[in-house]
GROMACS .gro file of C-alpha atoms in nm:
model
  171
    1MET     CA    1  -0.008   0.000   0.001
    2ARG     CA    2   0.128   0.351  -0.089
    3VAL     CA    3   0.112   0.598   0.192
    4TYR     CA    4   0.224   0.964   0.196
    5VAL     CA    5   0.419   1.073   0.508
    6PRO     CA    6   0.425   1.442   0.594
    7LEU     CA    7   0.757   1.580   0.709
    8THR     CA    8   0.974   1.895   0.719
    9LEU     CA    9   1.322   1.923   0.568
   10PRO     CA   10   1.482   1.870   0.925
   11GLY     CA   11   1.245   1.560   0.966
   12LEU     CA   12   1.371   1.432   0.621
   13ALA     CA   13   1.742   1.486   0.726
   14GLU     CA   14   1.668   1.290   1.053
   15ALA     CA   15   1.502   1.005   0.856
   16TYR     CA   16   1.805   0.997   0.629
   17LYS     CA   17   2.042   0.983   0.925
   18THR     CA   18   1.848   0.693   1.108
   19GLY     CA   19   1.732   0.521   0.798
   20GLU     CA   20   1.362   0.520   0.896
   21LEU     CA   21   1.068   0.759   0.884
   22GLY     CA   22   0.975   0.650   1.233
   23THR     CA   23   0.899   0.340   1.449
   24GLY     CA   24   0.514   0.389   1.449
   25PRO     CA   25   0.248   0.459   1.499
   26LEU     CA   26   0.310   0.709   1.219
   27LEU     CA   27   0.071   0.957   1.072
   28ALA     CA   28   0.037   0.929   0.700
   29TYR     CA   29  -0.227   0.969   0.418
   30ALA     CA   30  -0.346   0.714   0.168
   31VAL     CA   31  -0.640   0.633  -0.060
   32THR     CA   32  -0.899   0.535   0.203
   33PRO     CA   33  -1.258   0.451   0.149
   34ALA     CA   34  -1.368   0.795   0.291
   35LEU     CA   35  -1.109   0.978   0.067
   36ARG     CA   36  -1.272   0.775  -0.234
   37GLU     CA   37  -1.612   0.887  -0.129
   38TRP     CA   38  -1.509   1.250  -0.076
   39TYR     CA   39  -1.307   1.286  -0.402
   40LEU     CA   40  -1.568   1.100  -0.625
   41SER     CA   41  -1.324   0.952  -0.858
   42ASP     CA   42  -1.217   0.604  -0.965
   43ASP     CA   43  -0.897   0.736  -1.118
   44ILE     CA   44  -0.624   0.599  -0.883
   45GLU     CA   45  -0.374   0.863  -1.004
   46GLU     CA   46  -0.620   1.139  -0.908
   47LEU     CA   47  -0.696   0.969  -0.577
   48GLU     CA   48  -0.317   0.938  -0.493
   49TYR     CA   49  -0.268   1.294  -0.573
   50ALA     CA   50  -0.544   1.390  -0.335
   51ALA     CA   51  -0.376   1.179  -0.072
   52LEU     CA   52  -0.044   1.353  -0.145
   53SER     CA   53  -0.228   1.691  -0.115
   54ARG     CA   54  -0.359   1.591   0.225
   55ALA     CA   55  -0.016   1.504   0.330
   56ALA     CA   56   0.110   1.836   0.206
   57LEU     CA   57  -0.141   2.014   0.435
   58ALA     CA   58  -0.026   1.808   0.725
   59SER     CA   59   0.342   1.911   0.633
   60LEU     CA   60   0.229   2.270   0.649
   61ARG     CA   61   0.095   2.200   1.007
   62LEU     CA   62   0.435   2.066   1.096
   63LEU     CA   63   0.601   2.375   0.964
   64ALA     CA   64   0.360   2.592   1.162
   65ALA     CA   65   0.477   2.410   1.480
   66ASP     CA   66   0.847   2.445   1.402
   67ALA     CA   67   0.943   2.801   1.337
   68ALA     CA   68   1.319   2.686   1.270
   69ALA     CA   69   1.232   2.460   0.987
   70PRO     CA   70   1.282   2.583   0.631
   71ARG     CA   71   0.938   2.690   0.485
   72ARG     CA   72   0.910   2.399   0.239
   73ARG     CA   73   0.661   2.122   0.266
   74VAL     CA   74   0.795   1.772   0.232
   75VAL     CA   75   0.595   1.441   0.161
   76VAL     CA   76   0.767   1.114   0.139
   77ALA     CA   77   0.574   0.834  -0.073
   78VAL     CA   78   0.640   0.506   0.083
   79ASP     CA   79   0.520   0.149   0.029
   80VAL     CA   80   0.406  -0.038   0.345
   81PRO     CA   81   0.272  -0.386   0.360
   82ASP     CA   82  -0.112  -0.420   0.330
   83GLY     CA   83  -0.253  -0.410   0.677
   84ALA     CA   84   0.036  -0.195   0.827
   85ALA     CA   85  -0.177   0.111   0.762
   86SER     CA   86  -0.521   0.164   0.899
   87ALA     CA   87  -0.781   0.445   0.910
   88ASP     CA   88  -0.950   0.544   1.246
   89PRO     CA   89  -1.313   0.420   1.194
   90ASP     CA   90  -1.422   0.683   1.436
   91ARG     CA   91  -1.287   0.950   1.225
   92GLY     CA   92  -1.356   0.811   0.879
   93LEU     CA   93  -1.584   1.089   0.757
   94ASP     CA   94  -1.434   1.376   0.962
   95PRO     CA   95  -1.320   1.630   0.695
   96ALA     CA   96  -1.005   1.699   0.889
   97ALA     CA   97  -0.908   1.330   0.875
   98LEU     CA   98  -0.987   1.240   0.504
   99GLY     CA   99  -0.726   0.993   0.390
  100GLU     CA  100  -0.548   0.988   0.731
  101VAL     CA  101  -0.404   0.654   0.832
  102ARG     CA  102  -0.170   0.531   1.112
  103VAL     CA  103   0.115   0.310   1.014
  104THR     CA  104   0.224   0.055   1.261
  105GLY     CA  105   0.587  -0.073   1.304
  106ALA     CA  106   0.905   0.086   1.172
  107VAL     CA  107   0.896   0.250   0.835
  108PRO     CA  108   1.237   0.214   0.666
  109LEU     CA  109   1.344   0.501   0.437
  110ALA     CA  110   1.462   0.236   0.194
  111LYS     CA  111   1.083   0.160   0.126
  112ALA     CA  112   1.029   0.511   0.004
  113ALA     CA  113   0.931   0.545  -0.359
  114SER     CA  114   0.988   0.920  -0.398
  115VAL     CA  115   1.008   1.248  -0.210
  116HIS     CA  116   0.798   1.562  -0.282
  117VAL     CA  117   0.928   1.906  -0.194
  118ASP     CA  118   0.823   2.255  -0.253
  119SER     CA  119   1.061   2.461  -0.483
  120ALA     CA  120   1.248   2.766  -0.325
  121ASP     CA  121   0.993   2.999  -0.504
  122ALA     CA  122   0.714   2.861  -0.287
  123GLU     CA  123   0.880   2.964   0.031
  124PRO     CA  124   0.696   3.299   0.060
  125ASP     CA  125   0.362   3.152   0.014
  126VAL     CA  126   0.438   2.858   0.246
  127THR     CA  127   0.563   3.091   0.510
  128ALA     CA  128   0.245   3.295   0.486
  129ALA     CA  129   0.031   2.983   0.487
  130ALA     CA  130   0.205   2.853   0.791
  131GLU     CA  131   0.152   3.174   0.976
  132ALA     CA  132  -0.212   3.199   0.879
  133LEU     CA  133  -0.305   2.833   0.964
  134PRO     CA  134  -0.426   2.903   1.333
  135ALA     CA  135  -0.655   3.184   1.200
  136ALA     CA  136  -0.781   2.967   0.910
  137ASP     CA  137  -0.861   2.689   1.158
  138GLY     CA  138  -1.054   2.942   1.348
  139GLY     CA  139  -1.280   3.017   1.056
  140ASP     CA  140  -1.100   3.329   0.918
  141ASP     CA  141  -1.182   3.326   0.539
  142ASP     CA  142  -0.887   3.559   0.444
  143ALA     CA  143  -0.647   3.328   0.640
  144GLN     CA  144  -0.794   3.023   0.457
  145PHE     CA  145  -0.734   3.200   0.122
  146THR     CA  146  -0.365   3.248   0.239
  147VAL     CA  147  -0.340   2.883   0.334
  148ASP     CA  148  -0.487   2.783   0.001
  149GLY     CA  149  -0.225   2.994  -0.177
  150ALA     CA  150   0.043   2.730  -0.058
  151GLU     CA  151  -0.161   2.468  -0.254
  152ASP     CA  152  -0.111   2.660  -0.571
  153HIS     CA  153   0.250   2.530  -0.567
  154GLU     CA  154   0.297   2.182  -0.692
  155LEU     CA  155   0.541   1.976  -0.489
  156LEU     CA  156   0.847   1.871  -0.695
  157TRP     CA  157   0.915   1.502  -0.735
  158TYR     CA  158   1.259   1.377  -0.628
  159ALA     CA  159   1.409   1.032  -0.654
  160THR     CA  160   1.514   0.894  -0.304
  161GLN     CA  161   1.884   0.915  -0.419
  162GLU     CA  162   1.847   1.280  -0.409
  163ILE     CA  163   1.769   1.317  -0.033
  164PRO     CA  164   2.111   1.396   0.060
  165ASN     CA  165   2.097   1.701  -0.165
  166LEU     CA  166   1.772   1.805  -0.052
  167VAL     CA  167   1.881   1.806   0.320
  168GLY     CA  168   2.223   1.966   0.247
  169LEU     CA  169   2.427   1.656   0.307
  170GLY     CA  170   2.497   1.593  -0.055
  171GLY     CA  171   2.839   1.659  -0.240
   0.00000   0.00000   0.00000
């Protein structure tokens, strides 16, 4: 099963150093029944993009909580065994939890298929979105517009071999 794990660049650096994304339970996003129902599509690529977008929003939340992290959203696409990820049945139709899953057990970075990161030109919008997130959560429409502005930036695709360069450890 493909899951999308939200991180920050420091979180990605730590995963690279330790060789794993975490020991679980780990928050991730995937194509869940609730996400399928919400998105109303049978196209698996569209559904996976929706799960990736949900993970990007979760990455933005991580950035809002870590003022020292570079203002770039990070999502790692990783393949985990079927059954290793499960949705909380009590939160299945909660709009805030669409696509959310918990991954049990260790998640080796070696199982990552790709890494998705904002480009440098997205940083001003991502910075503004991270700052506006609390107000947007409180119902402020202008703040929500600012948060949505980060979503206008597509995350760039990187091969896992490029992780050292992304986190500043490359040659």
